[in-house]
């Protein structure tokens, strides 16, 4: 019995040992099958991202023999024409004879370890790739883009330059892949960086969903990265998030490239349009200058009707009342030089409306020979009440106003000025048509420099331009102390184009020595002139001095303002700005409250209120002082 028992125990031990051996063999067989599957099975990857790394599991199974497993995603591979489409890439990792490649043994031959160059081929279903001797080459409409040739020295270096980043996959000299331990985190950060760049390029107002998708993918990536310091801390679905982000980036990249092409086209169109605009602006400026200085047919009609009435009327109707006031220095005298009948009428009417004592106001009107009869007839027919209207004077009646005394008359008759104004447009040296206007030939524009000669018995005169409208009583101006200055005027420091440097030629040494280029200019249009001081300081001689030096227009621009700036240099007293508001003849946005507060508003510029090109919203301030029921106005169809 004891022997039988020992025999049974030995038999049981033998069977247990036999089954253990079978289990070990079976385990080895299973391990071999799994290893083969790992070597020849392709892992799913992002269509734009390929990772080459050494599998720790395969190293454990096969020692130092290097196995390459596709991991998603570490490096981004893209051609110059853009990222590859989703689902169009297959990764083939071949370790043996399926792909021709160079094999070189390294290290100790006894241990059987070999370093084999691994080839990773990205295949586009529509475009196609091919592997040549010089490396991996793309075919089709993506262009001929070579991937770096395979190194047969043991190092595999693949470097692709793309618009987003430089991508490099490197294997070490030992034949094993050397990548960052936390390469997936690096990919996520790279994608996030590119996404932020595109967000800066594409406005959120773009009419497509790319920006919204991109922001949503960015939130997904940021959530995946939240708190993760290594790849093993990332969520399980991180690869899906990477694929989705890469697809969105590809779409946005294509949109961005299309937008860049459109921007270039638009910039070229903009440049061409700007050139056309400049040409049209010059043409419009020229036409505006003509329109501004041409006499409207309605005003021409008015002048003709008045002139006909004047010469057909009896002689007893050709004299003004209150002529005894004309030289009384105690009264308030106004000087108005104009050839525009309706504009002169508005100046006189608006002044008298607001005058506290109209009987103290005396108006002296000077016009040219052509408009003399019509101007007289208008003011004879339209009585101003107790206010006196000087007998309208004709420039032809000023015997002292001749070329021997007035240098400006001599210059206007010179060969230089005749050539300047009467040559063809192409021959004119100044491109600005403003200075081609023959108004500069008019003596009326220069009479303001001869006030003491015109009014020898007066001490003070308020000069008014025919483009102004009076809105308050002006009597207080005669009590303003000018501090020994000749000219009282509102300064235009706020208007940069009225600085001295905009009117005078400071490249000329004579101008640079005598004047300050940054000095404030002042406005012609409403000026209180102290004629006593004028005579005492010989201001007319100063004017002649500078006119003689400026015979060929080398010291400054044309017009009376540059001449006035040099003539009354250090002789101008600044009046309060409330007295005189400029800009209604060129500014479309003068503040309405400023207009209503101003004592005098000035339609300086080309957009005069009596012209069709005038600013419509300012017309009411001027037209309210015209009686449109006047018979002469009705006959000439002059209405609001």
XYZ file of C-alpha atoms in Angstrom:
640
model
C 0.000 0.000 0.000
C 2.818 2.349 0.798
C 4.477 1.549 -2.509
C 1.260 2.183 -4.383
C 0.832 5.475 -2.628
C 4.347 6.606 -3.564
C 3.769 5.608 -7.190
C 0.568 7.658 -7.397
C 2.284 10.718 -5.887
C 5.158 10.481 -8.373
C 2.718 10.168 -11.240
C 0.860 13.267 -10.105
C 4.068 15.272 -9.861
C 5.046 14.190 -13.331
C 1.744 15.360 -14.782
C 1.987 18.675 -12.971
C 5.480 19.252 -14.358
C 4.285 18.277 -17.863
C 1.410 20.776 -17.741
C 3.729 23.511 -16.547
C 6.003 22.932 -19.530
C 3.005 23.042 -21.856
C 1.840 26.292 -20.281
C 5.278 27.862 -20.771
C 5.439 26.767 -24.421
C 1.946 28.076 -24.997
C 2.847 31.382 -23.402
C 5.877 31.677 -25.663
C 3.754 30.920 -28.719
C 1.195 33.572 -27.732
C 3.989 36.089 -27.147
C 5.420 35.343 -30.606
C 2.051 35.883 -32.268
C 1.477 39.126 -30.398
C 4.954 40.346 -31.333
C 4.261 39.681 -35.005
C 0.993 41.528 -34.788
C 2.709 44.468 -33.153
C 5.339 44.563 -35.882
C 3.036 44.367 -38.874
C -0.131 46.070 -37.680
C -0.610 49.769 -38.483
C -2.016 51.861 -35.659
C -4.625 54.515 -36.555
C -3.094 57.994 -36.700
C -4.112 61.543 -37.433
C -4.099 62.172 -41.170
C -1.559 64.936 -40.632
C 0.577 63.668 -37.789
C 3.086 60.776 -37.637
C 5.161 59.721 -34.648
C 8.124 57.357 -34.832
C 9.225 55.954 -31.537
C 10.694 52.834 -29.971
C 8.071 50.628 -28.361
C 9.051 49.667 -24.810
C 7.044 46.454 -25.173
C 8.841 45.412 -28.342
C 12.205 46.182 -26.777
C 11.352 43.980 -23.881
C 10.360 41.129 -26.185
C 13.174 41.368 -28.669
C 16.059 42.881 -26.769
C 18.033 45.581 -28.598
C 16.306 44.978 -31.912
C 14.565 48.262 -32.804
C 10.883 48.239 -33.663
C 9.000 51.305 -34.957
C 5.423 51.832 -33.978
C 3.259 54.627 -35.279
C 2.038 56.796 -32.454
C -0.339 59.704 -32.858
C 0.758 62.500 -33.210
C 4.222 64.029 -32.684
C 5.327 65.597 -35.941
C 3.235 67.375 -38.540
C 3.987 66.488 -42.143
C 2.620 68.819 -44.799
C 3.514 69.793 -48.326
C 3.966 73.431 -49.397
C 0.539 73.383 -50.923
C -1.209 72.645 -47.653
C -1.951 69.839 -45.228
C -3.154 66.493 -46.595
C -6.842 65.727 -46.542
C -8.340 63.691 -43.739
C -8.570 59.985 -44.293
C -6.267 60.080 -47.315
C -3.073 58.811 -45.669
C -1.978 55.347 -44.888
C 1.123 54.756 -42.850
C 3.222 51.774 -43.808
C 5.917 50.752 -41.429
C 8.000 48.035 -42.951
C 10.804 46.416 -41.088
C 11.804 43.753 -43.584
C 11.800 43.029 -47.258
C 8.478 44.767 -48.132
C 10.255 48.076 -48.796
C 13.670 48.360 -50.410
C 16.036 50.035 -48.055
C 19.645 50.012 -46.933
C 20.496 47.791 -44.021
C 23.665 48.187 -42.096
C 24.704 46.182 -39.098
C 26.176 47.981 -36.179
C 27.548 47.104 -32.776
C 28.475 43.599 -31.617
C 27.491 40.929 -34.200
C 27.414 38.269 -31.539
C 24.390 39.683 -29.777
C 22.405 39.607 -32.970
C 21.320 43.222 -32.579
C 20.959 45.136 -35.860
C 20.124 48.743 -36.555
C 17.762 48.842 -39.482
C 16.759 52.098 -41.183
C 13.014 52.412 -40.960
C 11.002 54.083 -43.699
C 7.699 55.846 -42.967
C 5.678 56.482 -46.090
C 2.629 58.792 -46.158
C 0.349 57.885 -49.033
C -2.351 60.219 -50.337
C -5.214 58.307 -51.895
C -5.741 60.899 -54.652
C -2.342 62.500 -55.049
C 0.024 59.598 -54.376
C 3.611 59.396 -53.164
C 6.517 57.486 -54.534
C 9.793 56.464 -52.969
C 12.798 57.116 -55.159
C 16.514 56.941 -54.655
C 16.643 60.562 -53.607
C 13.929 60.213 -51.004
C 10.168 60.489 -50.651
C 8.534 62.556 -53.386
C 4.918 63.750 -53.714
C 3.113 63.502 -57.014
C 0.025 65.154 -58.405
C -1.329 68.675 -57.962
C 0.320 68.961 -54.570
C 3.535 69.501 -56.470
C 6.952 67.898 -56.434
C 7.909 68.061 -52.775
C 10.877 66.027 -51.737
C 11.237 64.638 -48.289
C 14.801 64.388 -47.048
C 16.599 61.368 -48.437
C 17.150 58.407 -46.192
C 20.468 58.422 -44.401
C 22.412 55.192 -44.770
C 24.910 56.223 -42.137
C 22.663 55.096 -39.344
C 20.865 58.397 -38.633
C 17.430 59.064 -40.090
C 16.804 62.821 -40.470
C 13.565 63.991 -42.002
C 13.052 67.761 -42.100
C 10.108 69.374 -43.786
C 9.781 73.159 -43.969
C 6.190 74.265 -43.870
C 4.472 77.571 -43.414
C 3.384 76.690 -39.897
C 6.607 75.317 -38.452
C 9.758 73.377 -39.095
C 9.209 69.680 -38.411
C 12.033 67.276 -37.717
C 11.957 63.571 -36.898
C 15.277 62.184 -35.802
C 16.534 58.745 -34.823
C 19.629 58.385 -32.712
C 22.966 56.812 -33.590
C 22.012 53.713 -31.643
C 19.232 53.008 -34.046
C 16.557 53.826 -31.489
C 14.058 56.679 -31.939
C 14.819 59.753 -29.780
C 11.684 61.803 -29.144
C 10.446 63.908 -26.284
C 9.129 61.912 -23.390
C 5.975 64.074 -23.431
C 5.720 64.555 -27.183
C 1.898 64.533 -27.278
C 1.788 67.517 -24.945
C 4.182 69.265 -27.327
C 1.856 68.569 -30.263
C -1.113 69.929 -28.343
C 0.754 73.112 -27.460
C 1.918 73.523 -31.062
C -1.636 73.178 -32.328
C -2.859 75.668 -29.754
C -0.185 78.160 -30.802
C -1.092 77.862 -34.487
C -4.776 78.184 -33.658
C -4.154 81.434 -31.767
C -2.207 82.758 -34.753
C -5.090 82.034 -37.117
C -7.578 83.598 -34.719
C -5.547 86.804 -35.048
C -5.747 86.599 -38.846
C -9.454 85.861 -39.133
C -11.976 88.265 -37.709
C -14.856 86.818 -35.722
C -17.164 88.674 -38.099
C -16.109 86.474 -41.034
C -19.226 84.881 -42.454
C -18.342 81.215 -41.975
C -18.078 78.698 -39.149
C -14.306 78.216 -39.284
C -13.572 80.650 -36.497
C -16.243 79.154 -34.237
C -14.969 75.634 -34.926
C -11.422 76.729 -34.247
C -12.365 78.290 -30.927
C -14.252 75.160 -29.938
C -11.242 72.973 -30.789
C -9.019 75.324 -28.817
C -11.209 74.845 -25.760
C -10.971 71.074 -26.197
C -7.165 71.224 -26.397
C -6.955 73.525 -23.414
C -9.143 71.152 -21.391
C -6.952 68.211 -22.408
C -3.812 70.096 -21.350
C -5.330 71.267 -18.100
C -3.135 70.035 -15.267
C -1.249 67.536 -17.456
C 2.532 67.466 -17.089
C 3.177 64.229 -18.980
C 1.561 62.228 -21.755
C 0.199 59.562 -19.418
C -1.870 62.240 -17.652
C -3.708 63.179 -20.847
C -7.287 61.935 -21.370
C -7.873 58.758 -23.386
C -9.559 60.618 -26.252
C -6.648 63.029 -26.772
C -5.775 61.492 -30.160
C -9.288 62.174 -31.438
C -9.016 65.776 -30.253
C -5.696 66.122 -32.094
C -7.198 64.785 -35.309
C -10.175 67.133 -35.081
C -7.955 70.138 -34.391
C -5.659 69.298 -37.312
C -8.621 69.072 -39.673
C -9.915 72.448 -38.498
C -6.472 74.052 -38.812
C -6.213 72.756 -42.373
C -9.542 74.319 -43.312
C -8.642 77.646 -41.705
C -5.238 77.624 -43.403
C -6.884 77.249 -46.785
C -9.280 80.084 -46.004
C -6.389 82.255 -44.829
C -4.418 81.631 -48.014
C -7.485 82.461 -50.093
C -7.997 85.632 -48.052
C -4.364 86.624 -48.577
C -4.801 86.357 -52.347
C -7.973 88.431 -52.175
C -6.224 91.016 -50.000
C -3.414 91.374 -52.538
C -5.949 91.867 -55.295
C -7.882 94.389 -53.242
C -4.704 96.298 -52.428
C -3.881 96.571 -56.118
C -7.424 97.739 -56.811
C -7.199 100.223 -53.946
C -3.956 101.665 -55.305
C -5.497 102.093 -58.741
C -8.631 103.630 -57.239
C -6.585 106.096 -55.189
C -4.780 107.266 -58.301
C -8.093 107.749 -60.080
C -9.466 109.555 -57.047
C -6.539 111.975 -57.019
C -7.072 112.707 -60.701
C -10.795 113.291 -60.111
C -10.067 115.491 -57.096
C -7.791 117.712 -59.176
C -10.427 117.929 -61.849
C -13.135 118.663 -59.276
C -10.945 121.333 -57.682
C -10.467 123.013 -61.023
C -14.200 122.907 -61.787
C -15.021 124.193 -58.294
C -12.698 127.151 -58.759
C -14.449 128.022 -62.004
C -17.884 127.644 -60.404
C -16.845 129.763 -57.419
C -15.668 132.707 -59.479
C -18.168 132.560 -62.317
C -21.109 134.958 -62.036
C -24.454 133.125 -61.791
C -26.873 134.166 -64.509
C -29.398 135.307 -61.909
C -26.923 137.798 -60.446
C -25.938 138.918 -63.937
C -29.620 139.481 -64.671
C -29.977 141.537 -61.485
C -27.029 143.748 -62.406
C -28.414 144.314 -65.915
C -31.915 145.175 -64.637
C -30.546 147.622 -62.065
C -28.195 149.283 -64.514
C -31.017 149.751 -67.019
C -33.188 151.259 -64.283
C -30.405 153.596 -63.150
C -29.756 155.102 -66.555
C -33.464 155.410 -67.359
C -34.365 157.181 -64.072
C -34.425 160.942 -63.520
C -31.442 162.741 -61.982
C -33.185 163.654 -58.703
C -33.325 159.990 -57.763
C -29.566 159.478 -57.957
C -28.536 161.042 -54.634
C -28.309 159.433 -51.192
C -29.782 161.048 -48.087
C -27.728 162.024 -45.026
C -24.615 162.794 -47.084
C -23.500 165.185 -44.343
C -22.614 162.175 -42.204
C -20.072 160.801 -44.649
C -17.004 162.430 -43.086
C -18.116 162.765 -39.478
C -15.343 161.021 -37.442
C -17.652 160.646 -34.436
C -19.867 158.155 -36.259
C -19.229 154.489 -36.932
C -17.943 154.026 -40.458
C -17.877 150.786 -42.477
C -15.803 150.099 -45.589
C -17.140 147.534 -48.058
C -15.397 146.792 -51.390
C -17.448 144.529 -53.644
C -18.725 143.845 -57.147
C -21.512 141.541 -55.873
C -24.739 143.517 -55.385
C -26.691 140.886 -53.460
C -23.762 140.045 -51.155
C -23.210 143.730 -50.346
C -26.922 144.113 -49.615
C -26.812 141.255 -47.063
C -23.836 142.831 -45.268
C -25.582 146.180 -44.944
C -29.006 144.760 -44.065
C -27.720 142.381 -41.392
C -25.625 145.130 -39.774
C -28.523 147.559 -39.542
C -30.957 144.925 -38.218
C -28.864 144.457 -35.068
C -27.635 148.043 -34.702
C -28.829 149.627 -31.469
C -28.523 153.108 -32.985
C -28.766 152.766 -36.784
C -28.392 156.515 -37.245
C -24.770 156.299 -36.081
C -23.790 153.822 -38.808
C -22.353 155.000 -42.094
C -21.571 152.630 -44.990
C -18.940 153.384 -47.613
C -19.255 151.113 -50.644
C -16.654 150.969 -53.396
C -17.107 148.962 -56.580
C -15.675 148.767 -60.079
C -16.768 150.600 -63.209
C -18.805 147.682 -64.537
C -21.057 147.413 -61.454
C -21.098 151.042 -60.395
C -24.545 151.985 -61.816
C -26.226 148.780 -60.639
C -24.778 149.048 -57.099
C -25.925 152.657 -56.748
C -29.392 151.823 -58.070
C -29.875 148.998 -55.573
C -29.100 151.111 -52.501
C -30.999 154.098 -53.866
C -34.084 151.902 -54.346
C -33.712 150.128 -50.991
C -33.528 152.758 -48.317
C -31.725 151.855 -45.094
C -33.782 154.133 -42.873
C -31.730 156.535 -40.784
C -28.483 154.774 -41.629
C -26.458 156.604 -44.222
C -25.114 155.073 -47.401
C -22.130 156.865 -48.815
C -22.363 157.702 -52.449
C -21.153 154.485 -53.916
C -17.713 155.164 -55.297
C -16.094 153.966 -58.480
C -12.456 152.907 -58.498
C -12.076 154.904 -61.684
C -12.744 158.083 -59.681
C -9.633 157.666 -57.499
C -7.173 159.871 -59.334
C -4.312 158.921 -56.985
C -4.785 155.187 -57.774
C -2.375 154.778 -60.683
C 0.612 152.635 -61.553
C 3.094 155.353 -60.623
C 1.819 155.360 -57.027
C 0.491 151.866 -56.595
C 3.078 149.210 -57.264
C 0.415 146.556 -57.400
C -1.211 148.248 -60.403
C 2.155 148.426 -62.099
C 2.757 144.738 -61.436
C -0.694 143.750 -62.658
C 0.169 145.353 -65.968
C 3.570 143.660 -66.156
C 4.564 141.089 -68.770
C 5.075 138.489 -66.040
C 1.520 138.773 -64.701
C -0.039 138.811 -68.163
C 1.809 135.604 -69.048
C 0.865 134.042 -65.741
C -2.853 134.637 -66.083
C -3.346 134.373 -69.809
C -1.087 131.487 -70.812
C -2.624 128.086 -71.359
C -3.217 125.807 -68.401
C -0.276 123.545 -69.287
C 2.140 126.484 -69.109
C 1.143 127.648 -65.641
C 3.878 127.075 -63.025
C 1.450 126.641 -60.111
C -0.600 123.436 -60.129
C -3.236 124.830 -57.775
C -5.980 126.382 -59.945
C -6.910 128.623 -57.024
C -4.053 130.920 -57.975
C -4.977 131.027 -61.642
C -8.066 133.068 -60.885
C -8.094 136.550 -62.445
C -9.621 137.942 -59.225
C -6.049 138.682 -58.246
C -6.001 141.201 -61.075
C -8.903 143.104 -59.481
C -8.028 146.399 -57.861
C -10.910 145.873 -55.404
C -8.869 143.191 -53.648
C -5.993 145.570 -53.007
C -7.949 148.676 -51.966
C -7.829 147.556 -48.332
C -4.183 148.679 -48.262
C -5.201 152.241 -49.251
C -7.840 153.008 -46.619
C -6.195 156.279 -45.424
C -6.207 157.559 -48.997
C -9.838 156.589 -49.578
C -11.036 158.073 -46.237
C -8.654 160.955 -45.495
C -10.911 162.527 -42.824
C -11.691 159.401 -40.817
C -9.803 158.014 -37.807
C -11.280 154.507 -37.616
C -12.914 152.262 -40.155
C -14.386 148.782 -39.755
C -13.540 146.796 -42.880
C -16.156 144.180 -43.878
C -15.849 141.497 -46.534
C -18.871 140.876 -48.776
C -18.931 137.219 -47.662
C -19.927 137.980 -44.063
C -23.223 138.121 -42.188
C -23.626 140.253 -39.053
C -25.661 138.653 -36.246
C -25.203 141.113 -33.355
C -24.578 144.788 -32.721
C -21.063 145.874 -33.717
C -20.999 149.219 -31.889
C -18.709 147.931 -29.110
C -15.856 147.461 -31.574
C -15.259 151.208 -31.758
C -14.482 151.274 -28.038
C -11.888 148.464 -28.160
C -8.410 149.727 -27.263
C -6.001 148.440 -29.925
C -2.969 149.251 -27.719
C -1.326 151.360 -30.401
C -1.736 148.677 -33.066
C -3.069 149.443 -36.518
C -5.135 146.332 -37.203
C -7.638 144.703 -34.858
C -8.484 141.168 -36.029
C -9.372 137.705 -34.765
C -6.365 135.391 -34.772
C -6.588 132.007 -36.451
C -4.181 129.993 -34.304
C -6.586 127.065 -34.279
C -6.489 126.918 -38.064
C -3.128 125.384 -39.005
C -3.352 126.602 -42.590
C -3.348 130.204 -41.292
C 0.111 129.947 -39.763
C 2.689 132.152 -41.416
C 4.578 129.185 -42.836
C 1.571 128.219 -44.966
C 1.541 131.562 -46.767
C 5.124 132.794 -46.807
C 8.193 131.229 -48.380
C 10.531 130.632 -45.448
C 13.171 129.129 -47.706
C 13.793 132.718 -48.754
C 16.377 134.273 -46.354
C 14.568 137.618 -46.334
C 11.367 136.015 -45.068
C 13.199 133.749 -42.614
C 15.053 136.714 -41.049
C 12.009 138.936 -40.560
C 9.132 136.626 -39.617
C 8.283 133.689 -37.365
C 7.062 130.697 -39.357
C 4.903 129.513 -36.430
C 3.274 132.877 -35.784
C -0.514 132.970 -35.758
C -2.195 134.461 -38.752
C -5.363 136.477 -38.557
C -8.547 136.780 -40.542
C -9.461 139.322 -43.158
C -13.206 139.887 -43.317
C -13.893 141.940 -40.212
C -10.991 144.233 -39.288
C -10.932 147.389 -37.209
C -8.291 149.714 -38.686
C -6.917 152.679 -36.759
C -6.241 155.070 -39.618
C -4.474 157.587 -37.369
C -1.862 155.016 -36.357
C -1.716 153.806 -39.956
C -0.669 157.238 -41.170
C 1.720 157.717 -38.250
C 3.577 154.464 -38.974
C 3.460 154.729 -42.791
C 1.881 151.305 -43.209
C 1.153 151.937 -46.893
C 4.892 152.359 -47.496
C 5.500 149.037 -45.737
C 3.011 147.419 -48.080
C 4.743 148.936 -51.123
C 8.134 147.750 -49.853
C 7.111 144.130 -49.671
C 5.154 144.289 -52.920
C 8.233 145.507 -54.746
C 10.355 142.673 -53.336
C 7.674 140.166 -54.271
C 7.278 141.265 -57.881
C 7.904 137.735 -59.179
C 5.965 136.001 -56.392
C 9.045 134.535 -54.693
C 8.256 135.602 -51.125
C 4.822 134.098 -50.686
C 1.553 133.045 -52.216
C -0.784 135.233 -54.195
C -3.715 137.018 -52.604
C -4.197 139.758 -50.073
C -3.771 137.702 -46.898
C -0.023 136.978 -47.395
C 0.476 140.660 -48.224
C -1.475 141.616 -45.113
C 0.553 139.274 -42.888
C 3.843 140.959 -43.801
C 2.376 144.477 -43.923
C 0.777 144.320 -40.480
C 3.486 142.200 -38.839
C 3.655 143.247 -35.165
C 0.855 145.722 -35.876
C -2.157 143.461 -35.230
C -4.162 143.424 -32.011
C -6.016 140.135 -31.347
C -9.766 140.564 -30.948
C -11.931 138.157 -28.979
C -12.821 135.114 -31.082
C -16.540 135.630 -30.497
C -16.468 138.564 -32.905
C -15.620 136.611 -36.032
C -16.309 132.953 -36.971
C -14.676 131.548 -40.091
C -15.260 128.448 -42.171
C -18.796 128.546 -43.549
C -17.439 128.651 -47.103
C -15.396 125.459 -46.903
C -16.238 123.518 -43.709
C -19.297 121.240 -43.879
C -19.364 120.667 -40.109
C -19.154 124.030 -38.332
C -20.836 123.690 -34.955
C -24.312 125.231 -34.977
C -23.939 126.635 -31.464
C -20.711 128.372 -32.502
C -22.543 129.885 -35.461
C -25.345 131.204 -33.274
C -22.938 132.640 -30.673
C -20.724 134.455 -33.200
C -21.183 138.177 -33.822
C -20.069 137.821 -37.438
C -20.035 134.638 -39.520
C -17.816 134.480 -42.577
C -18.376 132.413 -45.724
C -14.691 132.423 -46.552
C -13.766 129.843 -49.168
C -15.304 128.773 -52.459
C -18.701 127.624 -51.176
C -20.388 131.000 -51.143
C -24.047 131.137 -50.095
C -25.153 132.772 -53.366
C -23.735 129.874 -55.394
C -25.320 126.482 -56.022
C -22.177 124.807 -54.678
C -22.647 126.490 -51.291
C -23.281 124.380 -48.190
C -27.071 124.070 -48.066
C -27.428 124.012 -44.272
C -25.635 127.380 -43.950
C -27.753 129.108 -46.598
C -30.484 130.163 -44.154
C -28.108 132.363 -42.148
C -27.464 134.404 -45.269
C -30.800 134.360 -47.102
C -32.830 135.600 -44.112
C -31.531 139.117 -44.821
C -32.811 139.203 -48.400
C -36.264 140.435 -49.329
C -37.210 137.962 -52.038
C -40.378 139.925 -52.749
C -38.256 142.668 -54.293
C -39.346 143.322 -57.874
C -35.827 143.098 -59.284
C -35.274 139.717 -57.601
C -38.555 138.317 -58.895
C -37.773 139.417 -62.427
C -34.452 137.562 -62.297
C -35.953 134.466 -60.643
C -33.906 134.859 -57.478
C -35.578 132.912 -54.685
C -34.705 130.958 -51.562
